[in-house]
Structure formats: structure tokens, C-alpha cells
């Protein structure tokens, strides 16, 4: 059984994204012994968080902390404002980004968790122009992120 733990803001790794955005890496499923992983994501106005993808193992839960997020879930585009919750079960194609009218911030929890902080670090390098998108090709199966459809989803 996992032990209780606390993550202080001062201990959180921030992965910088363009436009002042960032991935805040909260729990990589190590402390929770695989129960969940958690991240906070801050996106600049109109910025995409990811292209359409699915997970075969994890349910992904999003809670919008600030602003408005746009979610594509199973082909349907929805705007979700501060305080909204989105639950995406395994196998469901989804994508997300900040609405054009302002920055947005959300908490994402994946359960069961997979150790995937390195995946988010690599996404940050790609977003900052330090790596090419094809550097992700060998990481998809390892991190249970499988891309589907058009990267230009909105």
C-alpha cells in the first residue's frame, strides 16, 4: 500500500513552454506506487497542449484551474471554463489547448500512473525548438501516448 506524501511547490520541476507556459511536474507515479501521475499545465492564449492521442492503460482527468480550455474528446470540441472537469477513459481520442481569449491552467491526473516525466521534458524541448517532433517516435509505447488523426485539430 502506498504511503502518504506531500509535494511542496518549491519541490516541483517546471518545464518551460513558449509564451510563458509550463508543465509543472507534480507526481510521476513513483510516490503513489503507480496509482496515479499528476501535472499542472499552464498554456498561453491559443496554445495547443497536445495533438489528438489516446492512452491504452490510463484514464486522464483534467480539472480547469483558470481560464478556458478547449478539449477535443472523441471527435467533439468543447470549451471548458474554470472549475470544469473532463474525464477521458482509456482508448478515447482527445486533445486540448487554451482558448484564444486568454491563458489557461489545469491539473491533469492519469490513473493508473506511468513514470512519464521524461516524456513531458521532451515535449518541452520540442516546443522550445531544441528537438524535432520525430524524436518522440520511439517514446510513444513506453509512455502510453498514441497519436491519432490530424495534428491541426482546431
PDB file of C-alpha atoms in Angstrom:
ATOM      1  CA  UNK A   1       0.000   0.000   0.000  1.00  0.00           C
ATOM      2  CA  UNK A   2       1.398   3.449  -0.920  1.00  0.00           C
ATOM      3  CA  UNK A   3       2.427   5.801   1.839  1.00  0.00           C
ATOM      4  CA  UNK A   4       1.114   9.328   2.270  1.00  0.00           C
ATOM      5  CA  UNK A   5       3.240  12.068   0.768  1.00  0.00           C
ATOM      6  CA  UNK A   6       3.262  15.822   0.238  1.00  0.00           C
ATOM      7  CA  UNK A   7       4.647  17.714  -2.740  1.00  0.00           C
ATOM      8  CA  UNK A   8       5.571  21.319  -1.983  1.00  0.00           C
ATOM      9  CA  UNK A   9       5.557  23.916  -4.777  1.00  0.00           C
ATOM     10  CA  UNK A  10       9.258  24.560  -4.106  1.00  0.00           C
ATOM     11  CA  UNK A  11       9.993  20.906  -4.998  1.00  0.00           C
ATOM     12  CA  UNK A  12       8.091  20.900  -8.304  1.00  0.00           C
ATOM     13  CA  UNK A  13      10.077  20.769 -11.545  1.00  0.00           C
ATOM     14  CA  UNK A  14       8.880  23.331 -14.104  1.00  0.00           C
ATOM     15  CA  UNK A  15       9.370  22.593 -17.806  1.00  0.00           C
ATOM     16  CA  UNK A  16       9.244  25.902 -19.701  1.00  0.00           C
ATOM     17  CA  UNK A  17       6.979  26.260 -22.739  1.00  0.00           C
ATOM     18  CA  UNK A  18       6.784  29.142 -25.236  1.00  0.00           C
ATOM     19  CA  UNK A  19       4.677  32.182 -24.361  1.00  0.00           C
ATOM     20  CA  UNK A  20       5.184  31.839 -20.618  1.00  0.00           C
ATOM     21  CA  UNK A  21       3.566  28.421 -20.359  1.00  0.00           C
ATOM     22  CA  UNK A  22       4.925  25.483 -18.398  1.00  0.00           C
ATOM     23  CA  UNK A  23       4.475  21.872 -17.371  1.00  0.00           C
ATOM     24  CA  UNK A  24       4.655  21.593 -13.590  1.00  0.00           C
ATOM     25  CA  UNK A  25       5.637  18.011 -12.793  1.00  0.00           C
ATOM     26  CA  UNK A  26       3.883  17.080  -9.527  1.00  0.00           C
ATOM     27  CA  UNK A  27       3.889  13.269  -9.228  1.00  0.00           C
ATOM     28  CA  UNK A  28       5.475  10.762 -11.588  1.00  0.00           C
ATOM     29  CA  UNK A  29       3.637   7.774 -10.039  1.00  0.00           C
ATOM     30  CA  UNK A  30       6.716   6.774  -8.028  1.00  0.00           C
ATOM     31  CA  UNK A  31       5.486   8.003  -4.646  1.00  0.00           C
ATOM     32  CA  UNK A  32       1.988   6.677  -5.338  1.00  0.00           C
ATOM     33  CA  UNK A  33       3.440   3.300  -6.398  1.00  0.00           C
ATOM     34  CA  UNK A  34       1.738   3.523  -9.783  1.00  0.00           C
ATOM     35  CA  UNK A  35      -1.689   4.663  -8.598  1.00  0.00           C
ATOM     36  CA  UNK A  36      -1.521   7.995 -10.442  1.00  0.00           C
ATOM     37  CA  UNK A  37       0.620  10.648 -12.053  1.00  0.00           C
ATOM     38  CA  UNK A  38      -0.174  14.370 -11.802  1.00  0.00           C
ATOM     39  CA  UNK A  39       0.874  17.521 -13.631  1.00  0.00           C
ATOM     40  CA  UNK A  40      -0.204  21.125 -13.774  1.00  0.00           C
ATOM     41  CA  UNK A  41      -0.085  22.766 -17.189  1.00  0.00           C
ATOM     42  CA  UNK A  42      -0.091  26.491 -17.923  1.00  0.00           C
ATOM     43  CA  UNK A  43      -0.737  27.419 -21.557  1.00  0.00           C
ATOM     44  CA  UNK A  44      -0.505  30.787 -23.308  1.00  0.00           C
ATOM     45  CA  UNK A  45      -3.637  32.093 -25.050  1.00  0.00           C
ATOM     46  CA  UNK A  46      -4.480  29.872 -28.024  1.00  0.00           C
ATOM     47  CA  UNK A  47      -1.624  27.420 -27.360  1.00  0.00           C
ATOM     48  CA  UNK A  48      -2.176  23.731 -28.021  1.00  0.00           C
ATOM     49  CA  UNK A  49      -1.400  21.389 -25.147  1.00  0.00           C
ATOM     50  CA  UNK A  50      -1.260  18.318 -27.379  1.00  0.00           C
ATOM     51  CA  UNK A  51      -2.439  16.856 -30.642  1.00  0.00           C
ATOM     52  CA  UNK A  52      -5.121  14.117 -30.764  1.00  0.00           C
ATOM     53  CA  UNK A  53      -3.986  10.981 -28.935  1.00  0.00           C
ATOM     54  CA  UNK A  54      -5.177   8.188 -26.675  1.00  0.00           C
ATOM     55  CA  UNK A  55      -3.840   6.110 -23.803  1.00  0.00           C
ATOM     56  CA  UNK A  56      -4.372   2.353 -23.704  1.00  0.00           C
ATOM     57  CA  UNK A  57      -3.788   1.993 -19.958  1.00  0.00           C
ATOM     58  CA  UNK A  58      -4.733   5.228 -18.199  1.00  0.00           C
ATOM     59  CA  UNK A  59      -7.802   7.320 -17.574  1.00  0.00           C
ATOM     60  CA  UNK A  60      -6.906  11.012 -17.784  1.00  0.00           C
ATOM     61  CA  UNK A  61      -8.732  13.511 -15.588  1.00  0.00           C
ATOM     62  CA  UNK A  62      -8.491  17.272 -16.201  1.00  0.00           C
ATOM     63  CA  UNK A  63      -9.606  19.997 -13.783  1.00  0.00           C
ATOM     64  CA  UNK A  64      -9.515  23.549 -15.182  1.00  0.00           C
ATOM     65  CA  UNK A  65      -7.914  25.837 -12.595  1.00  0.00           C
ATOM     66  CA  UNK A  66      -8.069  29.097 -14.575  1.00  0.00           C
ATOM     67  CA  UNK A  67      -9.162  30.421 -17.957  1.00  0.00           C
ATOM     68  CA  UNK A  68     -10.913  28.379 -20.623  1.00  0.00           C
ATOM     69  CA  UNK A  69      -9.624  25.184 -22.190  1.00  0.00           C
ATOM     70  CA  UNK A  70     -10.742  23.642 -25.457  1.00  0.00           C
ATOM     71  CA  UNK A  71     -10.986  19.852 -25.428  1.00  0.00           C
ATOM     72  CA  UNK A  72     -11.468  17.543 -28.372  1.00  0.00           C
ATOM     73  CA  UNK A  73     -12.901  14.311 -26.940  1.00  0.00           C
ATOM     74  CA  UNK A  74     -13.988  11.522 -29.275  1.00  0.00           C
ATOM     75  CA  UNK A  75     -14.357  13.983 -32.159  1.00  0.00           C
ATOM     76  CA  UNK A  76     -16.399  16.565 -30.232  1.00  0.00           C
ATOM     77  CA  UNK A  77     -14.931  20.011 -29.449  1.00  0.00           C
ATOM     78  CA  UNK A  78     -15.962  21.560 -26.111  1.00  0.00           C
ATOM     79  CA  UNK A  79     -14.965  24.697 -24.223  1.00  0.00           C
ATOM     80  CA  UNK A  80     -14.437  24.086 -20.506  1.00  0.00           C
ATOM     81  CA  UNK A  81     -14.137  27.027 -18.146  1.00  0.00           C
ATOM     82  CA  UNK A  82     -12.515  27.379 -14.741  1.00  0.00           C
ATOM     83  CA  UNK A  83     -13.961  24.790 -12.363  1.00  0.00           C
ATOM     84  CA  UNK A  84     -14.829  22.316 -15.136  1.00  0.00           C
ATOM     85  CA  UNK A  85     -13.844  18.654 -15.070  1.00  0.00           C
ATOM     86  CA  UNK A  86     -13.103  16.389 -18.054  1.00  0.00           C
ATOM     87  CA  UNK A  87     -12.678  12.607 -17.687  1.00  0.00           C
ATOM     88  CA  UNK A  88     -11.167  10.636 -20.581  1.00  0.00           C
ATOM     89  CA  UNK A  89     -11.162   6.821 -20.275  1.00  0.00           C
ATOM     90  CA  UNK A  90      -8.529   4.592 -21.897  1.00  0.00           C
ATOM     91  CA  UNK A  91      -8.828   4.329 -25.687  1.00  0.00           C
ATOM     92  CA  UNK A  92     -10.636   7.663 -26.091  1.00  0.00           C
ATOM     93  CA  UNK A  93      -9.000  10.051 -28.565  1.00  0.00           C
ATOM     94  CA  UNK A  94      -8.526  13.501 -27.063  1.00  0.00           C
ATOM     95  CA  UNK A  95      -6.602  16.761 -27.476  1.00  0.00           C
ATOM     96  CA  UNK A  96      -6.566  20.049 -25.590  1.00  0.00           C
ATOM     97  CA  UNK A  97      -5.382  23.622 -25.708  1.00  0.00           C
ATOM     98  CA  UNK A  98      -6.024  27.049 -24.241  1.00  0.00           C
ATOM     99  CA  UNK A  99      -8.848  29.101 -25.741  1.00  0.00           C
ATOM    100  CA  UNK A 100      -7.776  32.045 -27.890  1.00  0.00           C
ATOM    101  CA  UNK A 101      -9.128  34.650 -25.460  1.00  0.00           C
ATOM    102  CA  UNK A 102      -6.549  34.097 -22.736  1.00  0.00           C
ATOM    103  CA  UNK A 103      -4.123  31.808 -20.953  1.00  0.00           C
ATOM    104  CA  UNK A 104      -5.411  28.723 -19.195  1.00  0.00           C
ATOM    105  CA  UNK A 105      -4.237  26.394 -16.461  1.00  0.00           C
ATOM    106  CA  UNK A 106      -5.318  22.912 -15.462  1.00  0.00           C
ATOM    107  CA  UNK A 107      -4.441  19.931 -13.319  1.00  0.00           C
ATOM    108  CA  UNK A 108      -4.118  16.579 -15.113  1.00  0.00           C
ATOM    109  CA  UNK A 109      -4.180  13.252 -13.286  1.00  0.00           C
ATOM    110  CA  UNK A 110      -3.543   9.928 -15.032  1.00  0.00           C
ATOM    111  CA  UNK A 111      -4.552   6.724 -13.328  1.00  0.00           C
ATOM    112  CA  UNK A 112      -3.029   4.255 -13.125  1.00  0.00           C
ATOM    113  CA  UNK A 113       0.153   6.240 -13.303  1.00  0.00           C
ATOM    114  CA  UNK A 114       3.075   5.637 -15.602  1.00  0.00           C
ATOM    115  CA  UNK A 115       6.503   7.121 -14.953  1.00  0.00           C
ATOM    116  CA  UNK A 116       6.437   9.719 -17.732  1.00  0.00           C
ATOM    117  CA  UNK A 117       8.114  12.942 -16.595  1.00  0.00           C
ATOM    118  CA  UNK A 118      10.784  12.406 -19.282  1.00  0.00           C
ATOM    119  CA  UNK A 119       8.014  12.491 -21.880  1.00  0.00           C
ATOM    120  CA  UNK A 120       6.942  15.968 -20.699  1.00  0.00           C
ATOM    121  CA  UNK A 121      10.553  17.143 -20.626  1.00  0.00           C
ATOM    122  CA  UNK A 122      10.957  16.048 -24.254  1.00  0.00           C
ATOM    123  CA  UNK A 123       7.723  17.807 -25.237  1.00  0.00           C
ATOM    124  CA  UNK A 124       9.131  20.971 -23.663  1.00  0.00           C
ATOM    125  CA  UNK A 125      12.343  20.635 -25.692  1.00  0.00           C
ATOM    126  CA  UNK A 126      10.287  20.230 -28.882  1.00  0.00           C
ATOM    127  CA  UNK A 127       8.065  23.225 -28.054  1.00  0.00           C
ATOM    128  CA  UNK A 128      11.157  25.379 -27.437  1.00  0.00           C
ATOM    129  CA  UNK A 129      12.740  24.280 -30.748  1.00  0.00           C
ATOM    130  CA  UNK A 130      15.511  22.262 -29.061  1.00  0.00           C
ATOM    131  CA  UNK A 131      14.397  18.912 -30.549  1.00  0.00           C
ATOM    132  CA  UNK A 132      12.431  17.675 -33.552  1.00  0.00           C
ATOM    133  CA  UNK A 133       8.970  16.089 -33.327  1.00  0.00           C
ATOM    134  CA  UNK A 134      10.259  12.769 -34.703  1.00  0.00           C
ATOM    135  CA  UNK A 135      12.360  12.408 -31.539  1.00  0.00           C
ATOM    136  CA  UNK A 136       9.081  11.255 -29.926  1.00  0.00           C
ATOM    137  CA  UNK A 137       8.651   8.288 -32.298  1.00  0.00           C
ATOM    138  CA  UNK A 138      10.333   5.768 -30.004  1.00  0.00           C
ATOM    139  CA  UNK A 139       8.700   7.121 -26.847  1.00  0.00           C
ATOM    140  CA  UNK A 140       5.009   6.543 -27.598  1.00  0.00           C
ATOM    141  CA  UNK A 141       4.719   2.918 -26.482  1.00  0.00           C
ATOM    142  CA  UNK A 142       6.963   3.462 -23.467  1.00  0.00           C
ATOM    143  CA  UNK A 143       4.805   6.337 -22.197  1.00  0.00           C
ATOM    144  CA  UNK A 144       1.403   5.052 -23.446  1.00  0.00           C
ATOM    145  CA  UNK A 145       0.738   8.065 -25.673  1.00  0.00           C
ATOM    146  CA  UNK A 146      -0.545   7.075 -29.117  1.00  0.00           C
ATOM    147  CA  UNK A 147      -1.272   9.827 -31.647  1.00  0.00           C
ATOM    148  CA  UNK A 148      -4.397   9.720 -33.793  1.00  0.00           C
ATOM    149  CA  UNK A 149      -5.559  11.909 -36.663  1.00  0.00           C
ATOM    150  CA  UNK A 150      -4.720  15.429 -37.728  1.00  0.00           C
ATOM    151  CA  UNK A 151      -2.248  17.383 -35.571  1.00  0.00           C
ATOM    152  CA  UNK A 152      -4.165  20.543 -36.609  1.00  0.00           C
ATOM    153  CA  UNK A 153      -7.325  19.617 -34.717  1.00  0.00           C
ATOM    154  CA  UNK A 154      -8.793  23.107 -34.279  1.00  0.00           C
TER     155      UNK A 154
END
